[in-house]
Structures are given as C-alpha cells and as structure tokens.
CSV table of C-alpha atoms in Angstrom, one decimal:
chain,number,residue,atom,x,y,z
K,562,MET,CA,-50.6,22.3,-46.4
K,563,ASP,CA,-50.0,25.3,-44.1
K,564,ARG,CA,-50.4,23.1,-41.1
K,565,GLY,CA,-47.9,20.6,-42.4
K,566,MET,CA,-45.3,23.4,-43.2
K,567,HIS,CA,-45.7,24.9,-39.7
K,568,PHE,CA,-45.2,21.5,-38.2
K,569,ALA,CA,-42.0,21.0,-40.2
K,570,ARG,CA,-40.6,24.3,-39.1
K,571,ASP,CA,-41.0,23.4,-35.4
K,572,LEU,CA,-39.0,20.2,-35.7
K,573,THR,CA,-35.2,19.8,-35.2
K,574,ALA,CA,-33.3,20.3,-38.4
K,575,GLY,CA,-32.1,16.8,-38.8
K,576,ARG,CA,-35.5,15.2,-38.8
K,577,SER,CA,-37.8,18.0,-40.0
K,578,ALA,CA,-38.3,17.0,-43.6
K,579,LEU,CA,-38.8,13.4,-42.9
K,580,LEU,CA,-41.3,13.9,-40.1
K,581,ALA,CA,-43.2,16.5,-42.0
K,582,LEU,CA,-43.5,14.0,-44.8
K,583,LEU,CA,-44.8,11.4,-42.4
K,584,PHE,CA,-47.2,13.9,-40.9
K,585,LEU,CA,-48.6,15.1,-44.3
K,586,THR,CA,-48.9,11.5,-45.5
K,587,GLY,CA,-50.8,10.6,-42.4
K,588,VAL,CA,-53.1,13.5,-42.7
K,589,THR,CA,-53.8,12.7,-46.4
K,590,ILE,CA,-54.5,9.0,-45.7
K,591,LEU,CA,-56.7,9.7,-42.6
K,592,PHE,CA,-58.7,12.7,-43.9
K,593,ASN,CA,-58.6,12.5,-47.7
K,594,PRO,CA,-58.5,8.8,-48.7
K,595,THR,CA,-59.6,9.6,-52.2
K,596,ARG,CA,-56.7,12.0,-52.8
K,597,ALA,CA,-54.3,9.6,-51.2
K,598,GLN,CA,-55.5,6.8,-53.5
K,599,GLN,CA,-55.1,8.9,-56.6
K,600,ALA,CA,-51.7,10.1,-55.5
K,601,ALA,CA,-50.5,6.5,-54.9
K,602,LEU,CA,-51.9,4.9,-58.0
K,603,PRO,CA,-49.5,2.2,-59.1
K,604,PRO,CA,-48.5,1.5,-62.7
K,605,ASP,CA,-51.3,-0.6,-64.3
K,606,ASP,CA,-48.9,-3.2,-65.7
K,607,SER,CA,-48.5,-5.3,-62.5
K,608,GLU,CA,-50.1,-8.7,-63.0
K,609,TYR,CA,-49.2,-10.1,-59.6
K,610,ILE,CA,-48.8,-8.5,-56.2
K,611,ILE,CA,-47.4,-9.7,-52.9
K,612,PHE,CA,-48.3,-8.1,-49.5
K,613,ILE,CA,-45.5,-8.1,-46.9
K,614,ILE,CA,-47.2,-7.0,-43.7
K,615,ASP,CA,-45.7,-6.2,-40.3
K,616,THR,CA,-47.7,-8.3,-37.8
K,617,SER,CA,-46.0,-6.9,-34.7
K,618,GLY,CA,-47.9,-5.9,-31.5
K,619,SER,CA,-47.7,-2.2,-32.3
K,620,MET,CA,-49.3,-2.8,-35.7
K,621,PHE,CA,-51.9,-5.3,-34.6
K,622,ASN,CA,-53.0,-3.4,-31.5
K,623,HIS,CA,-52.9,0.1,-33.0
K,624,ALA,CA,-53.0,0.2,-36.8
K,625,TRP,CA,-54.9,-2.9,-37.7
K,626,PRO,CA,-58.2,-1.4,-38.8
K,627,MET,CA,-56.3,0.9,-41.1
K,628,VAL,CA,-54.2,-2.1,-42.4
K,629,LEU,CA,-57.4,-3.9,-43.3
K,630,THR,CA,-58.6,-0.8,-45.2
K,631,LYS,CA,-55.4,-0.3,-47.0
K,632,VAL,CA,-55.1,-3.9,-48.1
K,633,GLU,CA,-58.6,-3.7,-49.5
K,634,GLU,CA,-57.9,-0.4,-51.2
K,635,THR,CA,-54.7,-1.7,-52.8
K,636,LEU,CA,-56.5,-4.8,-54.1
K,637,ASN,CA,-59.2,-2.5,-55.5
K,638,LEU,CA,-56.5,-0.7,-57.6
K,639,TYR,CA,-56.1,-4.0,-59.4
K,640,PRO,CA,-59.5,-5.1,-60.6
K,641,LYS,CA,-58.1,-8.3,-62.1
K,642,LEU,CA,-54.8,-9.8,-61.1
K,643,GLN,CA,-53.3,-13.0,-62.4
K,644,GLY,CA,-52.5,-13.9,-58.7
K,645,PHE,CA,-51.5,-12.5,-55.4
K,646,GLN,CA,-49.9,-13.6,-52.1
K,647,VAL,CA,-49.7,-12.5,-48.5
K,648,MET,CA,-46.9,-13.0,-46.0
K,649,ASN,CA,-45.6,-11.1,-43.0
K,650,ASP,CA,-42.3,-9.2,-42.7
K,651,GLU,CA,-40.7,-12.4,-41.4
K,652,GLY,CA,-41.6,-14.2,-44.6
K,653,VAL,CA,-44.3,-16.3,-42.8
K,654,TYR,CA,-47.2,-17.0,-45.2
K,655,MET,CA,-50.8,-16.2,-44.2
K,656,PHE,CA,-51.7,-19.6,-45.6
K,657,ALA,CA,-48.7,-22.0,-45.2
K,658,ASP,CA,-49.9,-24.5,-47.8
K,659,ASP,CA,-49.8,-21.7,-50.4
K,660,ARG,CA,-46.0,-21.2,-50.2
K,661,GLY,CA,-44.6,-21.0,-53.7
K,662,LYS,CA,-48.0,-20.7,-55.2
K,663,TRP,CA,-50.1,-17.8,-56.3
K,664,MET,CA,-53.6,-17.4,-54.8
K,665,PRO,CA,-56.2,-17.0,-57.5
K,666,ASP,CA,-57.7,-13.5,-57.7
K,667,THR,CA,-61.3,-14.2,-57.2
K,668,PRO,CA,-63.9,-12.2,-55.1
K,669,ALA,CA,-64.1,-15.2,-52.7
K,670,GLN,CA,-60.3,-15.4,-52.2
K,671,ARG,CA,-60.1,-11.6,-51.6
K,672,ARG,CA,-62.8,-12.0,-48.9
K,673,THR,CA,-61.0,-14.9,-47.4
K,674,VAL,CA,-57.8,-13.0,-47.1
K,675,ILE,CA,-59.5,-10.0,-45.5
K,676,GLU,CA,-61.3,-12.2,-43.0
K,677,ARG,CA,-58.1,-14.1,-42.1
K,678,LEU,CA,-56.2,-10.8,-41.8
K,679,ARG,CA,-58.5,-9.6,-39.0
K,680,THR,CA,-57.1,-12.0,-36.5
K,681,TRP,CA,-53.7,-12.7,-38.1
K,682,ASN,CA,-51.1,-12.0,-35.4
K,683,ALA,CA,-48.0,-14.0,-36.4
K,684,PHE,CA,-44.6,-13.2,-34.6
K,685,SER,CA,-42.8,-10.2,-36.2
K,686,ASN,CA,-39.5,-8.4,-35.4
K,687,SER,CA,-40.6,-5.3,-37.4
K,688,SER,CA,-37.9,-5.7,-40.0
K,689,PRO,CA,-39.1,-6.5,-43.6
K,690,ILE,CA,-35.9,-7.8,-45.0
K,691,GLU,CA,-36.9,-11.5,-44.5
K,692,GLY,CA,-40.2,-11.0,-46.2
K,693,ILE,CA,-38.7,-9.1,-49.1
K,694,VAL,CA,-36.0,-11.7,-49.7
K,695,GLU,CA,-38.5,-14.6,-49.4
K,696,ALA,CA,-40.9,-12.9,-51.9
K,697,ILE,CA,-38.1,-12.2,-54.5
K,698,ARG,CA,-36.4,-15.5,-54.2
K,699,THR,CA,-39.6,-17.5,-54.4
K,700,TYR,CA,-41.7,-15.6,-56.9
K,701,HIS,CA,-39.3,-13.8,-59.2
K,702,ASP,CA,-40.1,-14.7,-62.8
K,703,SER,CA,-38.8,-12.7,-65.8
K,704,ASP,CA,-42.1,-13.4,-67.6
K,705,LYS,CA,-44.2,-11.9,-64.8
K,706,LYS,CA,-44.7,-8.3,-63.7
K,707,ILE,CA,-44.8,-8.3,-59.9
K,708,SER,CA,-45.2,-5.6,-57.3
K,709,LEU,CA,-44.4,-5.9,-53.6
K,710,TYR,CA,-46.4,-3.9,-51.0
K,711,VAL,CA,-44.6,-3.6,-47.7
K,712,PHE,CA,-46.8,-2.5,-44.8
K,713,GLY,CA,-45.2,-1.4,-41.5
K,714,ASP,CA,-45.0,1.2,-38.7
K,715,GLU,CA,-41.4,0.8,-37.6
K,716,PHE,CA,-38.0,-0.7,-38.4
K,717,THR,CA,-36.1,-2.3,-35.5
K,718,GLY,CA,-33.2,-3.8,-37.5
K,719,PRO,CA,-29.6,-2.8,-36.7
K,720,SER,CA,-28.8,-1.2,-40.1
K,721,ILE,CA,-30.9,0.5,-42.7
K,722,ASP,CA,-27.9,0.4,-45.1
K,723,SER,CA,-27.5,-3.4,-44.9
K,724,VAL,CA,-31.2,-3.9,-45.7
K,725,VAL,CA,-31.0,-1.5,-48.7
K,726,LYS,CA,-27.9,-3.1,-50.0
K,727,GLY,CA,-29.3,-6.6,-49.5
K,728,VAL,CA,-32.5,-5.8,-51.4
K,729,ASP,CA,-30.6,-4.0,-54.1
K,730,ILE,CA,-28.5,-7.1,-54.8
K,731,ILE,CA,-31.3,-9.6,-54.7
K,732,ASN,CA,-33.7,-7.5,-56.7
K,733,ARG,CA,-31.4,-6.7,-59.5
K,734,ASP,CA,-31.0,-9.0,-62.6
K,735,ALA,CA,-27.3,-9.8,-62.9
K,736,ALA,CA,-27.4,-9.8,-66.7
K,737,THR,CA,-29.5,-6.7,-67.4
K,738,GLY,CA,-29.3,-4.7,-64.2
K,739,GLU,CA,-33.1,-4.3,-64.3
K,740,ARG,CA,-35.2,-4.6,-61.1
K,741,ARG,CA,-36.9,-7.9,-60.7
K,742,MET,CA,-39.9,-6.6,-58.8
K,743,ARG,CA,-41.3,-3.2,-58.1
K,744,ASN,CA,-41.2,-2.3,-54.4
K,745,ASN,CA,-43.8,-0.1,-52.7
K,746,ALA,CA,-44.2,0.8,-49.0
K,747,ILE,CA,-47.0,2.1,-46.9
K,748,GLY,CA,-46.2,3.5,-43.5
K,749,PHE,CA,-48.6,3.5,-40.6
K,750,PRO,CA,-48.5,6.0,-37.6
K,751,MET,CA,-47.6,4.7,-34.2
K,752,ARG,CA,-49.3,5.8,-31.0
K,753,SER,CA,-48.5,9.4,-30.2
K,754,ASP,CA,-47.2,8.4,-26.8
K,755,ALA,CA,-44.8,5.7,-28.1
K,756,PRO,CA,-41.2,6.4,-29.0
K,757,GLN,CA,-41.0,7.5,-32.6
K,758,HIS,CA,-37.4,6.6,-33.4
K,759,THR,CA,-38.2,3.3,-35.1
K,760,SER,CA,-41.1,4.8,-37.1
K,761,THR,CA,-38.7,7.4,-38.6
K,762,GLN,CA,-36.3,4.5,-39.3
K,763,PHE,CA,-39.0,2.7,-41.3
K,764,ALA,CA,-39.8,5.9,-43.3
K,765,ALA,CA,-36.1,6.3,-44.0
K,766,LEU,CA,-35.8,2.7,-45.1
C-alpha cells in the first residue's frame, strides 16, 4: 500500500488518483491473485454471463496470457451457469453459429472456449460500445439474471461520455428504470513503453 501511495503522490494532480488505482489494481492482480479474486467476487445471483473481450493487437500481443487466466478465473467464480457467451468488443462472436444462443455451461464447453481464445485475434477498434450494445439487445431477458464482463486495455473512441450515455439508455428498462444487465470491467496493463493515454481512458470509462 505504501508503494502505491508514494506512486500516487508523484503523479500530476489531474491523473494521480486514477493512475494510482490502476497501479494498485495491477499489483493486486499480478502478485496477489487470491486477494484480487476475493475482492472482485460478483454477486452469486447471475445465471448467465457474457464476455466482451478486446482482441486488438495490444491485448493479443501483450496481455493475452493474463486474459486467458482471468477468463478462467471468472468462470470459476460461477461453478454452474445456465449459459454463457463470448464476443469481442466489436460484437463479433467467438463462434458465429452461436449468435443469439447461449453456450451450455459444461466442462467440455469451457475447455473449448479457452482453447479457441488462445488464438482468437479478430479485428478490434478497442472500443467496447458495439459489443455491449450487441450483448444487451440480443440477450436481454427480464426473466434472466445476466452479467457482462468487459475485458480491455484501452479506449480509443472519440467520447467517453457518448458511450456512457448510450449504455445507460440501452441498459435501463423504460418502465421500471432498473438495469437490464450488470456490467463489470477488467482492465489490463499496456506495455510500459507504450503511450498510456488510451489506457487511462479505458479506466475512466
């Protein structure tokens, strides 16, 4: 904790809190996965989950081993789902024939997804809005409790505000005002020698 606080004090005022949070989160994930898992335990009432994964070059070439680990860890938090789905941030499905369907939650299906994920490198513009909209529009069901897990390392879209407003509109039930799906996000560190602006944009989003 002292290291993280020292790190925060050394940053410029406008970005200090955000970058300190990113730093501490990264340290927790990399060096204390058990603590990170406990801190990020989701509510146990989700019956279905949808992964929305940034498949851009920066993710695939730098963060991919960690992505595989975090997908497995997330699935392990849900010993028995009613179903799950995987798409990228563009709304492109891992398995195109499964669009609009739920993959069955079986040990074999989980292994198939992890194996496919190892080499899955679909085009991505590092903006999750398309994937979030696709997930909500296609899978929203008032009788199902669904959680989204957005994985990414940067946001390259023109406006955070427009994404937030767009998701707010589509994810809110017009009659009750309740959220249709629970949104979760996991950020991954970029290379230390890469420009960090888009990674802080993702954290802010």
